[in-house]
Short mmCIF file of C-alpha atoms in Angstrom, two decimals:
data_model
loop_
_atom_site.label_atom_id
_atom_site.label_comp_id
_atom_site.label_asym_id
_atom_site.label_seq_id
_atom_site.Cartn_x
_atom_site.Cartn_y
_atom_site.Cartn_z
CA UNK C 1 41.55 22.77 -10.51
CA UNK C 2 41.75 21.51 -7.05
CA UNK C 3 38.87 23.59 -6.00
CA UNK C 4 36.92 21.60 -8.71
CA UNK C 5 38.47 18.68 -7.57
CA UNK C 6 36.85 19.30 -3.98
CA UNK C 7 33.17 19.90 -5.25
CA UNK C 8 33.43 16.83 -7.48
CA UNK C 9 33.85 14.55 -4.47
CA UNK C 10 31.46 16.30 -2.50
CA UNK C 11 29.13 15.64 -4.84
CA UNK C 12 30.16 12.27 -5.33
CA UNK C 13 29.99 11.60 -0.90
CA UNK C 14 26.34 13.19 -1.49
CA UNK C 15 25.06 11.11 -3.99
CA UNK C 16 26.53 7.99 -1.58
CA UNK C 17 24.96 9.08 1.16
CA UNK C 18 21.80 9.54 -1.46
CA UNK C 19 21.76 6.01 -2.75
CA UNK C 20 21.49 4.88 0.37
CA UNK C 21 19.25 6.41 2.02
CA UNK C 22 16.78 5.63 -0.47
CA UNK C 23 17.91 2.03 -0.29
CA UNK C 24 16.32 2.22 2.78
CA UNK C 25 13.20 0.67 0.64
CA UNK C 26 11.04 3.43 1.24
CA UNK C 27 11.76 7.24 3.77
CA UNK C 28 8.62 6.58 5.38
CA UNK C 29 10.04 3.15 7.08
CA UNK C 30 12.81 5.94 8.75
CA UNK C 31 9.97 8.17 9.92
CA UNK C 32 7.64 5.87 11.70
CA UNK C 33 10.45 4.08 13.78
CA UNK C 34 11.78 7.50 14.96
CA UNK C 35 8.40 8.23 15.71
CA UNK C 36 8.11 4.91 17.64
CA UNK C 37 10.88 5.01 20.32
CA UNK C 38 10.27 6.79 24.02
CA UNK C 39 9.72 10.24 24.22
CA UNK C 40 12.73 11.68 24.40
CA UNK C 41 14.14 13.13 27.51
CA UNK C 42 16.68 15.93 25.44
CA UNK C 43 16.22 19.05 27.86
CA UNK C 44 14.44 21.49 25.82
CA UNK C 45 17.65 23.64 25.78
CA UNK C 46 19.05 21.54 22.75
CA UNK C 47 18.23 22.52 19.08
CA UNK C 48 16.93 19.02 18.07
CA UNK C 49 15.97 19.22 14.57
CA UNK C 50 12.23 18.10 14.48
CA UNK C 51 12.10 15.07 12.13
CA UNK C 52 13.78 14.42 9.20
CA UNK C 53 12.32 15.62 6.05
CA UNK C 54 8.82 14.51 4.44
CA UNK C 55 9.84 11.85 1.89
CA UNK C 56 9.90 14.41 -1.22
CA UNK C 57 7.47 11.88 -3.63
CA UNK C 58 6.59 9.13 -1.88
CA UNK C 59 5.17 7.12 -4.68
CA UNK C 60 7.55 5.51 -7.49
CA UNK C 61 6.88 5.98 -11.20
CA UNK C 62 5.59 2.64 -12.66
CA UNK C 63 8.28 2.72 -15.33
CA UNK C 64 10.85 2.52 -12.22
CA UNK C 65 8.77 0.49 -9.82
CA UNK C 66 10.92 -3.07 -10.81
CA UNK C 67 7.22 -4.75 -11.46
CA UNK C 68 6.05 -2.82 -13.62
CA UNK C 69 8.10 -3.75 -17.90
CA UNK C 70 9.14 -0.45 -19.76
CA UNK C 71 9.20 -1.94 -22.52
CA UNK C 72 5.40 -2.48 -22.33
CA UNK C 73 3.84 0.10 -25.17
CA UNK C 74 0.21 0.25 -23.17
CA UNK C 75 2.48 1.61 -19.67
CA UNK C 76 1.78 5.45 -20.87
CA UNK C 77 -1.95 4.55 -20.77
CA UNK C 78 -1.36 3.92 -17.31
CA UNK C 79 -2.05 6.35 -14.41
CA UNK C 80 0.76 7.36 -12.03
CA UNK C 81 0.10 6.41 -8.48
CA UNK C 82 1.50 10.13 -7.73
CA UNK C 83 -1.16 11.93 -10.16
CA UNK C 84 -4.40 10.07 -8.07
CA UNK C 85 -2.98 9.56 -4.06
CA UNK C 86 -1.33 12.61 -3.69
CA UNK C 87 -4.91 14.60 -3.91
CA UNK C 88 -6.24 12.18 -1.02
CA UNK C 89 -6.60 12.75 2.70
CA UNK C 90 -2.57 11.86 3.84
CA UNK C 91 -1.44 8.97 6.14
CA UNK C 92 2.65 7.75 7.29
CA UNK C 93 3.24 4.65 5.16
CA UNK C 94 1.31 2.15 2.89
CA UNK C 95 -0.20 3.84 0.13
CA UNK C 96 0.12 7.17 2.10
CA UNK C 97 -3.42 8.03 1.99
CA UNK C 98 -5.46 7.26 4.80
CA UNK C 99 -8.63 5.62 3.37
CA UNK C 100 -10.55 5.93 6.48
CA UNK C 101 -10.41 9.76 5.90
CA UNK C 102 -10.75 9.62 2.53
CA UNK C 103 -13.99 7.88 2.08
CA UNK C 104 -15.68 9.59 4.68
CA UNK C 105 -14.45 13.19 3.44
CA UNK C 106 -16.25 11.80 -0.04
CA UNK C 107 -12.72 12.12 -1.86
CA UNK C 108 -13.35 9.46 -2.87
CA UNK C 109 -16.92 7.69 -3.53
CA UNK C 110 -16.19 3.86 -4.23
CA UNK C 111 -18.82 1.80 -5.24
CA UNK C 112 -20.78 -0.49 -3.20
CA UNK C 113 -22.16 -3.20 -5.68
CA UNK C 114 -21.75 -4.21 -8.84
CA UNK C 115 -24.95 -6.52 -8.90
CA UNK C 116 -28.52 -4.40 -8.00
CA UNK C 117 -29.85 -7.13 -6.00
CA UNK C 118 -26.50 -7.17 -3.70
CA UNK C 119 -27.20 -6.33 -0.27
CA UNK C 120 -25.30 -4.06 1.81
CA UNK C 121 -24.69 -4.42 5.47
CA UNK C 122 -22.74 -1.84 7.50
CA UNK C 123 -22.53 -2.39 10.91
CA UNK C 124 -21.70 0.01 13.87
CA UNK C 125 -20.40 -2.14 16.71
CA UNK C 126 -16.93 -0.79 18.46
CA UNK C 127 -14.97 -4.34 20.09
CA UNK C 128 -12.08 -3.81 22.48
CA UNK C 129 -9.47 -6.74 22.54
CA UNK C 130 -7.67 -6.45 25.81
CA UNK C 131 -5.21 -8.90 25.79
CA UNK C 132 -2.39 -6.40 24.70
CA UNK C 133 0.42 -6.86 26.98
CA UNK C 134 1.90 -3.09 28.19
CA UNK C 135 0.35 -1.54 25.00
CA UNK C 136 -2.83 -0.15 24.97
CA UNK C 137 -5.70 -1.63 24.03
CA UNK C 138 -6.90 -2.36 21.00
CA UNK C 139 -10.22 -1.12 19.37
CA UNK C 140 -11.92 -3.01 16.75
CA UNK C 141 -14.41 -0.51 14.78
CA UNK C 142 -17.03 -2.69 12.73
CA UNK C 143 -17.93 0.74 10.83
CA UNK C 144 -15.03 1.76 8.95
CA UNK C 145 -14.26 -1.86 8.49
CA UNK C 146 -18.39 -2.91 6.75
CA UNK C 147 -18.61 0.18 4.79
CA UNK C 148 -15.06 -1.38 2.75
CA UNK C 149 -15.95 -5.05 3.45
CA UNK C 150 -18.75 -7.66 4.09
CA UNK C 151 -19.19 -9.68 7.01
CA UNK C 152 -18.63 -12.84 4.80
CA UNK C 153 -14.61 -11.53 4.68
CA UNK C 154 -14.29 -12.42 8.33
CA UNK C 155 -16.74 -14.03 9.34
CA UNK C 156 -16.47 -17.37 10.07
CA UNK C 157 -13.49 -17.32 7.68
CA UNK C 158 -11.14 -15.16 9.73
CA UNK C 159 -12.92 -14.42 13.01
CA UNK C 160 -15.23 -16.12 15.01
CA UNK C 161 -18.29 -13.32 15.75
CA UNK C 162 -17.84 -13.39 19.26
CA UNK C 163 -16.02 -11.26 21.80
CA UNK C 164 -12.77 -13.07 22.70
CA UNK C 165 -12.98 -15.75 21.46
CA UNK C 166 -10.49 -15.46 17.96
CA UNK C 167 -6.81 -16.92 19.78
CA UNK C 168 -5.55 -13.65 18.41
CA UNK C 169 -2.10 -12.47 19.09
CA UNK C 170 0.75 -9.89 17.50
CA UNK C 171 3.08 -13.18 16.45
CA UNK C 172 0.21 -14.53 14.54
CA UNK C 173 -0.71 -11.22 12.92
CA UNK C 174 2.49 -10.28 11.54
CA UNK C 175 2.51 -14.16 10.12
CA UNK C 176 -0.49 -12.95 8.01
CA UNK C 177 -3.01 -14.24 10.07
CA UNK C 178 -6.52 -12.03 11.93
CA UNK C 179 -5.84 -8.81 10.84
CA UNK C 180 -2.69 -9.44 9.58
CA UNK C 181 -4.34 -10.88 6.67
CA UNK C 182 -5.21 -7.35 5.24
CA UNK C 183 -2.76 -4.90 7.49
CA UNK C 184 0.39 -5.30 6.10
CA UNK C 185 -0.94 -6.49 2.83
CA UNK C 186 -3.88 -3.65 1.30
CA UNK C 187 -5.05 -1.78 4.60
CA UNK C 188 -2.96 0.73 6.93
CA UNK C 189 0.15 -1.70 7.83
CA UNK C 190 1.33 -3.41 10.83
CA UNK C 191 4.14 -0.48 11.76
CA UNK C 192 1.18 1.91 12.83
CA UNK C 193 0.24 0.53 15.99
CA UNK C 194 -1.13 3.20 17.31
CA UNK C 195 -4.16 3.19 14.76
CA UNK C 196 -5.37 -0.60 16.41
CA UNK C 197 -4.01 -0.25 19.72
CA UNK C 198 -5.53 2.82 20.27
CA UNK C 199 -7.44 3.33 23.76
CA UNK C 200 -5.56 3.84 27.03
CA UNK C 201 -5.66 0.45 29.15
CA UNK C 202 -7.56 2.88 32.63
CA UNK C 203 -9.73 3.96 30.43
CA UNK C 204 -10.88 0.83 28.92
CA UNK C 205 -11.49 -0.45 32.05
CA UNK C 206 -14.14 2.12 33.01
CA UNK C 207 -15.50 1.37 29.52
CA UNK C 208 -16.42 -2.15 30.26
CA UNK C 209 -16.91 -3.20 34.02
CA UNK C 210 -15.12 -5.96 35.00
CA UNK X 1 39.40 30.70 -18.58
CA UNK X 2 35.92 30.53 -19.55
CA UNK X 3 36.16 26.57 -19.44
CA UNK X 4 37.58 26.90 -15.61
CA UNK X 5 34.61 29.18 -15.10
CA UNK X 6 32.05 26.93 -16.56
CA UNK X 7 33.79 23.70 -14.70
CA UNK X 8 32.34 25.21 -11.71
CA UNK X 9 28.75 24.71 -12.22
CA UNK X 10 29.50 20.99 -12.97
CA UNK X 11 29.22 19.91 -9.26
CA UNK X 12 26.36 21.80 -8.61
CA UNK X 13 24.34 20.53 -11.85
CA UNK X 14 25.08 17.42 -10.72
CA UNK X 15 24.22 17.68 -7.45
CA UNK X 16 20.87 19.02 -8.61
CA UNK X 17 19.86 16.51 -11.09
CA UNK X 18 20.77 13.85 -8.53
CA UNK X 19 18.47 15.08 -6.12
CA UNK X 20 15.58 15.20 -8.98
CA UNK X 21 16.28 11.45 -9.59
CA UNK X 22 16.72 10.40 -5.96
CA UNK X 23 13.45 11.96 -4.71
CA UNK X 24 11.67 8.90 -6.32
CA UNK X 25 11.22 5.63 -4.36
CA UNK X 26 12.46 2.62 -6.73
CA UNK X 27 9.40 0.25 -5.02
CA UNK X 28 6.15 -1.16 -6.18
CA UNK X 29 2.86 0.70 -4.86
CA UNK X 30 1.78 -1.24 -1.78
CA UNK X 31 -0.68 -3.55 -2.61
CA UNK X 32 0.26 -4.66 -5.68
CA UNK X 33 -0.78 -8.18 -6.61
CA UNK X 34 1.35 -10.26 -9.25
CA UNK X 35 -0.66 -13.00 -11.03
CA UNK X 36 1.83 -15.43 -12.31
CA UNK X 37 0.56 -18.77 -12.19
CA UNK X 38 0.02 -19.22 -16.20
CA UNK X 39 1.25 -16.17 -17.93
CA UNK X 40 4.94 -16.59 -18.00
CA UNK X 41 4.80 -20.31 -19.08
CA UNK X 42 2.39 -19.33 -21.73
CA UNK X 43 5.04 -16.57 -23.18
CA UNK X 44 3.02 -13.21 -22.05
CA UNK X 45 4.00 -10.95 -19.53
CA UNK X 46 2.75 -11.19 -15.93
CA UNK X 47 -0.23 -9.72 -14.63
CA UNK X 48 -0.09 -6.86 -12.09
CA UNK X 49 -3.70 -6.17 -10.20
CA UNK X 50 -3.24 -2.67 -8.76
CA UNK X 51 -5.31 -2.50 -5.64
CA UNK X 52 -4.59 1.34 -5.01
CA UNK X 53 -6.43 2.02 -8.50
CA UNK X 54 -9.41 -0.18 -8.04
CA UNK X 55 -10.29 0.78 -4.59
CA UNK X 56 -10.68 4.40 -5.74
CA UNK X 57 -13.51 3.07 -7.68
CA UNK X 58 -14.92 0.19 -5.52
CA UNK X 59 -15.20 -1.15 -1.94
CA UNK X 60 -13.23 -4.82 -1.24
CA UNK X 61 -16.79 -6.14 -0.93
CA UNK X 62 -17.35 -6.18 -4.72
CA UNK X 63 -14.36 -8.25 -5.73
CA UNK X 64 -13.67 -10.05 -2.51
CA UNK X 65 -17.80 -10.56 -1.38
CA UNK X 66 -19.71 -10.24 -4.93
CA UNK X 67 -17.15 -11.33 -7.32
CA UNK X 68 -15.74 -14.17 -5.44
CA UNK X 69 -12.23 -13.69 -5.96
CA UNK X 70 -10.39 -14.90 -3.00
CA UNK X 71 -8.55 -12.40 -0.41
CA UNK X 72 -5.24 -14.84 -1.14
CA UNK X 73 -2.26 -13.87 -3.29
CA UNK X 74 -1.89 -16.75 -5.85
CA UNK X 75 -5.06 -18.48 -4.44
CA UNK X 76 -7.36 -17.78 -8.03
CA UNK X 77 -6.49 -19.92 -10.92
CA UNK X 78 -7.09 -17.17 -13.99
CA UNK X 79 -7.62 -18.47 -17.29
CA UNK X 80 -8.46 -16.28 -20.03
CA UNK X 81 -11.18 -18.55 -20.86
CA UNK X 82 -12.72 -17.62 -17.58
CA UNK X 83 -12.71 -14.17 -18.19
CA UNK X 84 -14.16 -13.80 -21.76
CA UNK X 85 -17.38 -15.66 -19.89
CA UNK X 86 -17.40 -13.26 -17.33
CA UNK X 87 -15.59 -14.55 -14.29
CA UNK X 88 -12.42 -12.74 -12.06
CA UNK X 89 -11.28 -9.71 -13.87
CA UNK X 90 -13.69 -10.42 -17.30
CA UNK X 91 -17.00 -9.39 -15.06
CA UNK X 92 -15.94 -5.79 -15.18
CA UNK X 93 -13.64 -5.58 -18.15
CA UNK X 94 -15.95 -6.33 -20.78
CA UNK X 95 -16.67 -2.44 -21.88
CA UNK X 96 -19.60 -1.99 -19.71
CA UNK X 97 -18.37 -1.32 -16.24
CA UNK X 98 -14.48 -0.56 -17.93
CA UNK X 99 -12.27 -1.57 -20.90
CA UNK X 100 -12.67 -4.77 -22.29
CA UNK X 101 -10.38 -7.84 -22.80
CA UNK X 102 -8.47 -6.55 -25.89
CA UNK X 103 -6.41 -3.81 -24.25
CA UNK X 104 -3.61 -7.06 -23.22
CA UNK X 105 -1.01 -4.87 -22.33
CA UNK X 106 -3.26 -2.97 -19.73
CA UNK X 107 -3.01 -6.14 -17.93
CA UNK X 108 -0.16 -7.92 -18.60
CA UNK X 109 2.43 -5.53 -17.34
CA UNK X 110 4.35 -6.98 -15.99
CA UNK X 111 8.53 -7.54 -16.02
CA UNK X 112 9.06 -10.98 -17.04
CA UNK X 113 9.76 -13.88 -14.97
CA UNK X 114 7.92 -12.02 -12.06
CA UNK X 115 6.81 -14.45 -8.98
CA UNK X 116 3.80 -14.33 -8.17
CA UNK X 117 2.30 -12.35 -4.81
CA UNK X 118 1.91 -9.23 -3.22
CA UNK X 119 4.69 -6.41 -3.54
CA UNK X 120 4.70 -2.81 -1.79
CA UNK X 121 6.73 -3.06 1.34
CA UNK X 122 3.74 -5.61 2.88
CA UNK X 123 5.02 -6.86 6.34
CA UNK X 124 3.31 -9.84 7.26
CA UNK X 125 5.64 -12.40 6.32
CA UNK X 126 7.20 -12.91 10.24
CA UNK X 127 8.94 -10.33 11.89
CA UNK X 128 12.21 -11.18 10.34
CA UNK X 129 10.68 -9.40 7.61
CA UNK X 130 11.04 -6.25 9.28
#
């Protein structure tokens, strides 16, 4: 009896520490800021467990997603996020695909236009914004960006098309504003830093002469 | 005796039906849009866009460049009116390019009383938010 006793309230601390974990809105928000702090200066001696464990199913059902009703008849129509993202190229967080990948791999094959007479402009122009403080430098690719979006989506209404000259800063872009308009919204979100600021600040230098 | 026997397998049934529930996230998919500026006062359900779904199918430059709808959460006034003629949602659910405007429940998803916005674990709303 009191060996029952003892695996009953195991079970019962588990599912505690279960609930809240996954309170935690979602495992990946865990991951990326353990991912995010200094390297760490363990000596290599110590048996540090590598990272926690790879969220299990990282998309929610839509019956238990508190948008979606279940009382809605047409919600088994429906597809499950899980059934169509978990086939696509992976990323950390967001949707946990990493579109970039995805459309270039031809996973996936979006359509362009709706309208024949639409006109398509892709554009393959790299900008580096350099006002980044200590982190590195940020890397604006027009590429990845025009084959998803028009030019008319930023500019004039968001940016300015001219080097420097958008009063751009991280405050402004986690109030929704620049590229905080879609990051942290639809595309890859704000926690991935490394994705924007992405170029060493030495070797941006050499890239444009001062 | 066989009771006390099978009373041991309780905690570890438990345990792993627990788990089965638990590995599931209780969030909406990010980018979720809520439309909610008419739905709920006209006693339907609100409507939830799924980005994730559409983008599978098309770029951001159809609906946001050659459909016109606005890159704002709340910022398009949807009447049903305007999509049987063809505008918002209407100019590609009218059973040529997908389903048409009878499948309600398709749309209107959504729990009651919903406000309207993005969902998903978005992070742009200050850094408070995060």
């Amino acid at each position: 009896m009191a060996r029952n006793l003892v695996g009953y309230l195991s079970a019962i601390t588990f599912l505690a520490a279960a609930v809240f974990l996954v309170g935690c809105d979602r495992p990946g928000d865990l991951e990326s800021f353990a991912t995010k702090g200094p390297p760490s200066a363990e000596p290599a001696s110590v048996n540090v467990p590598a990272s926690p464990p790879e969220p299990v199913i990282p998309w929610a059902l839509l019956a238990h997603d508190n948008l979606h009703d279940p009382r809605n008849p047409s919600l088994a129509l429906m597809q499950e996020p899980a059934e169509a993202l978990s086939v696509l190229s992976p990323a950390q967080e967001g949707n946990f695909v990493n579109w970039v990948a995805a459309l270039r791999s031809g996973e996936i094959s979006p359509r362009t236009n709706v309208y024949p007479e639409t006109k398509i402009r892709v554009l393959d122009l790299d900008v580096l914004m350099v006002d980044t403080a200590a982190m590195p430098v940020v890397l604006f690719p027009h590429r990845p960006h025009t084959e998803w979006l028009d030019c008319s989506n930023c500019h004039d209404k968001i940016f300015v098309a001219k080097s420097g000259a958008n009063p751009v800063n991280m405050f402004r872009i986690l109030q929704g504003e620049f590229c905080g308009q879609c990051h942290g919204a639809v595309s890859f979100p704000l926690t991935q830093c490394q994705r924007c600021h992405s170029v060493p600040r030495e070797q941006a230098l050499q890239a444009v002469p001062k | 005796m066989a009771s006390r026997r099978l009373g041991r397998w309780v905690p570890p049934v438990v345990l792993a039906v627990s788990m089965l529930v638990l590995v599931w996230p209780l969030a909406a998919e990010y980018g979720d849009v809520v439309l909610n500026h008419n739905s709920d006062k006209a006693g339907v359900r609100p409507v939830i866009f799924p980005h994730w779904f559409h983008r599978i199918r098309f770029r951001c430059k159809v609906c946001h460049h050659e459909l016109g709808f606005e890159m704002r959460a709340g910022a398009n006034d949807v009447k049903m009116r305007d999509l049987t003629q063809g505008k918002f949602c209407g100019m590609c659910h009218n059973n040529e390019v997908a389903w048409g405007l009878e499948n309600c429940g398709l749309c209107h998803s959504g729990k009651p009383g919903l406000a309207g916005g993005i969902y998903g674990g978005h992070r742009t709303l200050g850094p408070g938010r995060w």
